[in-house]
Each structure stands twice: as structure tokens, then as C-alpha cells.
Short mmCIF file of C-alpha atoms in Angstrom, two decimals:
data_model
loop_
_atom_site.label_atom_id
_atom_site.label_comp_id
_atom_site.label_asym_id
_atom_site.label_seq_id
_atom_site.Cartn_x
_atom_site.Cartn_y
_atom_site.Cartn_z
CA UNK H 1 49.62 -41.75 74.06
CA UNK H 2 52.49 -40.28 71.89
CA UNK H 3 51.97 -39.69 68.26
CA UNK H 4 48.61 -39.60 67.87
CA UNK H 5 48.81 -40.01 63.88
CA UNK H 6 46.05 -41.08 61.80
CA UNK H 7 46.00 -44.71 60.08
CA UNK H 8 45.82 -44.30 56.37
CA UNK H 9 45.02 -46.89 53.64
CA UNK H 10 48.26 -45.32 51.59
CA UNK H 11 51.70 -44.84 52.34
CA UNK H 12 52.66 -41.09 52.05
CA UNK H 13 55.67 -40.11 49.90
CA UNK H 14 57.66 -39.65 53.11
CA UNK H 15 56.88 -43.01 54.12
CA UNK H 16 58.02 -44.37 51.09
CA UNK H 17 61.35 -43.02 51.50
CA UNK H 18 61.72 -43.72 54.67
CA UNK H 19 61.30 -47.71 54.48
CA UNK H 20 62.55 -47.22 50.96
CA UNK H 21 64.96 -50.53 51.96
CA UNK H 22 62.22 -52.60 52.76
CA UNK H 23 59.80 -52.10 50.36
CA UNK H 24 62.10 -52.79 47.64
CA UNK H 25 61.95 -56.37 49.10
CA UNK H 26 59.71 -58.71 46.77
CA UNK H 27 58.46 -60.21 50.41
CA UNK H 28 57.77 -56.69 51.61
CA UNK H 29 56.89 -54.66 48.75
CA UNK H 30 54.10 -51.23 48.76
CA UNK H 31 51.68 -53.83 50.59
CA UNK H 32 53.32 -55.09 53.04
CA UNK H 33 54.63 -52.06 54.08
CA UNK H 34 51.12 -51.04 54.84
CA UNK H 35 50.60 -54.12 56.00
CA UNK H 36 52.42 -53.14 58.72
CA UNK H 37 52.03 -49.55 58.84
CA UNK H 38 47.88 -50.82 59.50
CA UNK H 39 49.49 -53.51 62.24
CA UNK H 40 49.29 -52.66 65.94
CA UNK H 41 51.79 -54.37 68.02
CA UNK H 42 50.92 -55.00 72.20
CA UNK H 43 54.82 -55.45 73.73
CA UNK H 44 54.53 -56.66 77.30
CA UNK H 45 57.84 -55.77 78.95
CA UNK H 46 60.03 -52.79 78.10
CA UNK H 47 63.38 -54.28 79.60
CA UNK H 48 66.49 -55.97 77.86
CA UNK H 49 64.08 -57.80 75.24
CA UNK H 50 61.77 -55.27 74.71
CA UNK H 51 64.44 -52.88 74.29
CA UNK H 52 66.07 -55.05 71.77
CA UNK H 53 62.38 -55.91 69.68
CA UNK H 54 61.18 -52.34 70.44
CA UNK H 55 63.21 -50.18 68.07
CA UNK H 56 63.17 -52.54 65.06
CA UNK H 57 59.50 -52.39 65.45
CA UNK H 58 59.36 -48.63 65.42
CA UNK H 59 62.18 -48.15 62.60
CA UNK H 60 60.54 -50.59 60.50
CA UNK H 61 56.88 -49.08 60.32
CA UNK H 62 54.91 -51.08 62.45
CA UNK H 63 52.31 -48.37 62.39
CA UNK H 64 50.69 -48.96 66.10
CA UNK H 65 52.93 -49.88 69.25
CA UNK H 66 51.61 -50.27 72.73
CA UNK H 67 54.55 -50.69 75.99
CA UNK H 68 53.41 -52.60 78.79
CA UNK H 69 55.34 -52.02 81.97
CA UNK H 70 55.23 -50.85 85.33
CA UNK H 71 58.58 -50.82 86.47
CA UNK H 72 61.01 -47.63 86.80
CA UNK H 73 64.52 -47.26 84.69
CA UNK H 74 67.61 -48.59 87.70
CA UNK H 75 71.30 -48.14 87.04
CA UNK H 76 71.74 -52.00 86.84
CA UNK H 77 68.88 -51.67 83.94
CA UNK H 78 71.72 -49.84 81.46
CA UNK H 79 74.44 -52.92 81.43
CA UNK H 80 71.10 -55.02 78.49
CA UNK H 81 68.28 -52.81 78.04
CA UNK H 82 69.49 -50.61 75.31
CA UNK H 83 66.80 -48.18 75.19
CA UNK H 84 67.08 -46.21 78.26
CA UNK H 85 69.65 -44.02 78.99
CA UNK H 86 71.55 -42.65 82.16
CA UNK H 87 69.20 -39.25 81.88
CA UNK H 88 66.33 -42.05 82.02
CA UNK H 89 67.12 -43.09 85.61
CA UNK H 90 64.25 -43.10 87.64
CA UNK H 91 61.52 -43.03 84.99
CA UNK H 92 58.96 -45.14 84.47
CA UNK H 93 60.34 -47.64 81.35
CA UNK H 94 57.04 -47.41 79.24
CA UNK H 95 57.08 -43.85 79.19
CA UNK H 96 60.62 -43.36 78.79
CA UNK H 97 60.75 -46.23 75.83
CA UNK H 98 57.68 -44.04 74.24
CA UNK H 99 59.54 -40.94 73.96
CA UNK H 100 62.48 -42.74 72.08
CA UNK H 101 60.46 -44.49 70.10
CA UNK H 102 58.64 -41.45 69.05
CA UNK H 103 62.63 -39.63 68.44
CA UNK H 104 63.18 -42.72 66.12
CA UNK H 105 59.94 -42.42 64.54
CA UNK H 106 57.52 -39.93 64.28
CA UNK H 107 54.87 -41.34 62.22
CA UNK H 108 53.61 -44.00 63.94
CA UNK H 109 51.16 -44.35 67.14
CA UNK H 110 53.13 -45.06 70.55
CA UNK H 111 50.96 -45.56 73.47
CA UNK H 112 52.48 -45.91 76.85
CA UNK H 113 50.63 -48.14 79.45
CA UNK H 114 52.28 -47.91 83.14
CA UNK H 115 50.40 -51.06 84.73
CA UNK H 116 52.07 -54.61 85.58
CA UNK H 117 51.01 -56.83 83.35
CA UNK H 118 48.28 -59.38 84.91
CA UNK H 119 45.04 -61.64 84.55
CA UNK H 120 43.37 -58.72 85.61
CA UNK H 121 44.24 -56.06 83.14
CA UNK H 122 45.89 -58.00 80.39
CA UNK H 123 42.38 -58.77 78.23
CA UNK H 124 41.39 -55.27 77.38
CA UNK H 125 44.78 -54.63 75.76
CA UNK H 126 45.28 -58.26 74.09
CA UNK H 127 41.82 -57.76 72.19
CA UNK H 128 43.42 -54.18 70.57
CA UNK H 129 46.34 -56.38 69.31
CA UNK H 130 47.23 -58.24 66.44
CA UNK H 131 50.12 -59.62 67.49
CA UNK H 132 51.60 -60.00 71.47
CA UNK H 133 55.11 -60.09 72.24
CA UNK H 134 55.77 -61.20 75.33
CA UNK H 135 58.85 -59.82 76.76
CA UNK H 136 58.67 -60.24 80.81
CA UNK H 137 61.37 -62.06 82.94
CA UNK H 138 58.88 -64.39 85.08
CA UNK H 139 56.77 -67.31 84.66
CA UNK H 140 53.84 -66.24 85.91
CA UNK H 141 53.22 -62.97 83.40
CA UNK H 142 53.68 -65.47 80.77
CA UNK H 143 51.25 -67.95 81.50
CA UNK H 144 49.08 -65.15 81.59
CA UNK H 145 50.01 -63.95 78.37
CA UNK H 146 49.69 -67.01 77.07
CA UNK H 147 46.59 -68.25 78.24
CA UNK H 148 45.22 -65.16 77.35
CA UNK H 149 46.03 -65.18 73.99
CA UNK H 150 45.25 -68.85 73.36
CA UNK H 151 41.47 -67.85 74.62
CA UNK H 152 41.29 -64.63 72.07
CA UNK H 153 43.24 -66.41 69.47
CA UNK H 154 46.20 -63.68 69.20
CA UNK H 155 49.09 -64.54 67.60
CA UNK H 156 51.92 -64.62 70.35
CA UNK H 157 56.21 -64.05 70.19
CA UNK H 158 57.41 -65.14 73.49
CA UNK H 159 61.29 -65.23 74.22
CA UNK H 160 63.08 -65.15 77.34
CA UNK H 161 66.81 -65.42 78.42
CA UNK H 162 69.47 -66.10 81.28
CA UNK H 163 72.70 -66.69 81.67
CA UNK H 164 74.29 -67.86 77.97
CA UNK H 165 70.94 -69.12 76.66
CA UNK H 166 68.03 -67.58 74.98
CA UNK H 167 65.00 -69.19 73.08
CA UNK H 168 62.35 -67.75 70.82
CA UNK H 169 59.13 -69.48 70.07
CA UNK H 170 55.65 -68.24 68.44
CA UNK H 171 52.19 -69.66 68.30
CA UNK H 172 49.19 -68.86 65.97
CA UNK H 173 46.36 -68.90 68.14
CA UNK H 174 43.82 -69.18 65.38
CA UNK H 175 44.55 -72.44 64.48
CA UNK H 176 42.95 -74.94 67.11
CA UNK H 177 46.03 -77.10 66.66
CA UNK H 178 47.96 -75.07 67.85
CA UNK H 179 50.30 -75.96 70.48
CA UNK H 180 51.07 -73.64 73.38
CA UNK H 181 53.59 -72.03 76.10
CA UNK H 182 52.54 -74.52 78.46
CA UNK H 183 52.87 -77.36 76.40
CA UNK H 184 56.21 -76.79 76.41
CA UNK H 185 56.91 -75.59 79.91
CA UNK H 186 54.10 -77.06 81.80
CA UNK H 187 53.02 -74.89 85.08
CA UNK H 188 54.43 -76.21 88.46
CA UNK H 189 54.16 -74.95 91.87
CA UNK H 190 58.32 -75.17 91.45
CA UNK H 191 58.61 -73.16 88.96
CA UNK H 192 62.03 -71.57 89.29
CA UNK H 193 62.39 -68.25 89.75
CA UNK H 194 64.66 -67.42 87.10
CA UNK H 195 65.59 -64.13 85.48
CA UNK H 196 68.18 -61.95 85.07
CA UNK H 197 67.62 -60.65 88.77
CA UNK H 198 68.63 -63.94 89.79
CA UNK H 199 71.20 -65.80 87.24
CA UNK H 200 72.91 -62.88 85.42
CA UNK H 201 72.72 -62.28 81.72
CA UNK H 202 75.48 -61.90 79.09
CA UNK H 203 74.12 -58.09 77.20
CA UNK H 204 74.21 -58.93 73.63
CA UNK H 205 72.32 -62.47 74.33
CA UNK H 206 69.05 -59.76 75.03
CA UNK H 207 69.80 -58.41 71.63
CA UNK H 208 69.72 -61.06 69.53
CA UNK H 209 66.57 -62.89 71.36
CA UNK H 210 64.84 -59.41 71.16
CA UNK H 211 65.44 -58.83 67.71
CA UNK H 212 64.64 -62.25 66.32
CA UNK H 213 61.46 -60.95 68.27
CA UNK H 214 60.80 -58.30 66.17
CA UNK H 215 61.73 -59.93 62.95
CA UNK H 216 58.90 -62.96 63.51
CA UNK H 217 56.57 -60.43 64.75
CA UNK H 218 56.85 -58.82 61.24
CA UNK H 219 57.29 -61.57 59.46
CA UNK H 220 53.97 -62.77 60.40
CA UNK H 221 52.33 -59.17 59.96
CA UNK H 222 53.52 -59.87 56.09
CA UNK H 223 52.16 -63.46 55.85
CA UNK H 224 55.88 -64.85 55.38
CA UNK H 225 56.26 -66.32 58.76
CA UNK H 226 56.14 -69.79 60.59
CA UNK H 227 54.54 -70.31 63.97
CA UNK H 228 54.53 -73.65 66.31
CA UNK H 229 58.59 -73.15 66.38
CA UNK H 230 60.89 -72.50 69.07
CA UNK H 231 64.85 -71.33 68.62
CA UNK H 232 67.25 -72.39 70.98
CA UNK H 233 69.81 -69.91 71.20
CA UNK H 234 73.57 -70.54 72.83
CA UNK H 235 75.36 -67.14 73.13
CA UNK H 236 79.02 -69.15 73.82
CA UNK H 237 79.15 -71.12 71.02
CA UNK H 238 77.11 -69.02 68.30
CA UNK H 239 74.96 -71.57 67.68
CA UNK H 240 70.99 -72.28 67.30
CA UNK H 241 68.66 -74.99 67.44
CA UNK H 242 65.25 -75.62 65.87
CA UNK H 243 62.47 -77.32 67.26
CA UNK H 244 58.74 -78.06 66.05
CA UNK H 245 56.65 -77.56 69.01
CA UNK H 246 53.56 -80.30 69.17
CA UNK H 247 50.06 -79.71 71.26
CA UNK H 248 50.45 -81.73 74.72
CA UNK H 249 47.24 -83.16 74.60
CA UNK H 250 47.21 -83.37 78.78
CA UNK H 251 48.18 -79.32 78.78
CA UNK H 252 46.20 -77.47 81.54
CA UNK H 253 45.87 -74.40 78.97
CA UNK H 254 45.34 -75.96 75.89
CA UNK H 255 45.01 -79.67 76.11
CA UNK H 256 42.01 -81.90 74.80
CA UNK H 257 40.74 -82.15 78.64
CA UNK H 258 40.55 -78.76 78.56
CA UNK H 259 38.67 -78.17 75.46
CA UNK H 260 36.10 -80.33 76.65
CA UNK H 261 35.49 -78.07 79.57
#
């Protein structure tokens, strides 16, 4: 673990100047600044979306961040995920994305866990959380993720990317209506395998997915956001889509059959 700072129920006169920009936002304010300096953030996947979500997170106080990943920095890595560098090479990406976290900011908690993200480990960490991004590249971490956090009722931020096109969707756990990741990309034994590995991504298009990331992670930490959406993003044209996501009643994860289990 890196920074090992203590939480406080007060913002220290450093702290203030530091997010100085933020709390002089009537949504942010002295509160919600602790809000978030109190918050502690579980980011599954340090590559181009968790770089992109990663550093806002840090910059803007978020006062606990775990980094789920077990893969190493590669050369091909550098052309999206913005947070490693070509002295990174060959380092494990949690650890790595810790210690420039902890260069960026210095007062927060940034623990680094070197594990691939699974059924088998995931729990123990989702419980810490408050909130989950979910920033992996394959189905199958995030219908982990996501079943996991529908049955501990964590708030989740799950984006993904390839090619031109990017989405962004969220779900409040807590509420029983809530809809789901599967509802909206039900679980097939066809599932492609697509990821940047495989179709290619345009850089910036990690950015802008990864950040919008970040900023409904935070929002929600301050009580101003809106979950059950999802953004459709197209990087050619500029433009983005908004959808209401409804409960699939017949979902294997979080469907009325299933609740009657």
C-alpha cells in the first residue's frame, strides 16, 4: 500500500488549497470535498480506461484508491494508457499506476493489488468499496464485476471501448429496481471476444470514456449523480447518445426468476 495517510473528519488547510477549484463549486463545496476525501474507490483494470479515470480520481481527492490488475506495462500499452511510461516497461501496471498516483497526490491512500480480477478474489475487495469502476477489456471480468456488485449492492461505473465507439453506463445496486450489465448485454456462450487486442482502438476514445468514468464516479460520491444510464459515445463524429437502461425481467443476474431463487 502507498500512502498510508490517516482518514480525517476535516480537511487540512493544505487540502483546502489544493482542491481550492472544486470546493468553490456550490455542488462540491467543504462537504463534499470530504465527501470524497472519506470515499474509497475499487478500480478494476489499470489499462487505457483506468489510466484515463485513474488520475482524475487521485487529483480530485478521492481520499482511498485501490488498482486491480495483474498484467505487466508492454510497449504496445503506451500508444492509450496514459499513465505508464517508457521507464515503466516491464512493470507490473498496479504498482507502477500506484507510484504515479502517489507523485500526483500525496495525501491520499493508494493500495496496489497485483491479482487478475475473478469470482474468486473479487468479493473481499468489492465489500471495502463504495463505488466499483470497472475498467477491464473482456466480458467475462465484467459479468463478474457485475454480478458481484448487484449481490453486495455496490454502486458500479462500467465503460468499455473499441474501435471508434465507447459507452459508459452506471447502476445503483441498492435500489432493487435496478437494472443491470446483463440486462443490457445478456451472457452468451458467443460472446465476442472483443478488445483492443483484437479490433484496435483510436487513443483519445480511452480518454474520454475513462474520464466520464471518473466524473460519474464522483458525481455519485457527492449525491449529484444519475445511475440506470448508459452513454453511447462515437469518437468520428463527436457525438453521444443517451439511453435509460430498464431491468430485463428474464436477466440471468438480476431478473425476477432469479430473485425468486
Amino acid at each position: 500500500m502507498t500512502n498510508d495517510i490517516q482518514q480525517s473528519s476535516a480537511l487540512s488547510a493544505k487540502e483546502q488549497q489544493r482542491y481550492a477549484r472544486q470546493i468553490m463549486l456550490d455542488d462540491v463545496g467543504m462537504n463534499g470535498q470530504l465527501r470524497l476525501k472519506q470515499a474509497h474507490v475499487l478500480v478494476i483494470g489499470c489499462g487505457g480506461l483506468g489510466s484515463a479515470a485513474l488520475p482524475y480520481l487521485a487529483s480530485s481527492g478521492i481520499g482511498h484508491l485501490t488498482l486491480m490488475d495483474d498484467d505487466v506495462v508492454e510497449l504496445s500499452n503506451l500508444q492509450r494508457q496514459i499513465m505508464f511510461k517508457v521507464n515503466h516497461l516491464g512493470q507490473a501496471k498496479a504498482k507502477a499506476g500506484a507510484k504515479v498516483l502517489a507523485s500526483l497526490n500525496n495525501e491520499i491512500v493508494i493500495e496496489a493489488v497485483i491479482q487478475r480480477a475473478d469470482s474468486d478474489n473479487l468479493a473481499a475487495f468489492i465489500k471495502r468499496a463504495d463505488i466499483v469502476l470497472d475498467c477491464s477489456d473482456n466480458f467475462a471480468t465484467r459479468y463478474a464485476i457485475n454480478r458481484l456488485c448487484h449481490r453486495l449492492k455496490k454502486p458500479l461505473v462500467s465503460a468499455a471501448a473499441t474501435g471508434f465507439q465507447g459507452h459508459v453506463v452506471s447502476f445503483d445496486f441498492s435500489d432493487a429496481g435496478s437494472a443491470c450489465y446483463e440486462c443490457i448485454f445478456p451472457e452468451r456462450d458467443d460472446n465476442p471476444v472483443a478488445n483492443c487486442s483484437t479490433l484496435g482502438v483510436i487513443a483519445p476514445l480511452l480518454g474520454v470514456m475513462g474520464s466520464q468514468q471518473a466524473l460519474i464516479t464522483i458525481q455519485a460520491l457527492l449525491g449529484t449523480g444519475e445511475f440506470g444510464v448508459l452513454h453511447s459515445y462515437n469518437a468520428k463524429s463527436l457525438q453521444q447518445k443517451r439511453f435509460t437502461v430498464v431491468k430485463n425481467p428474464s436477466c440471468a443476474c438480476c431478473g425476477q426468476q432469479k430473485a425468486e431463487q
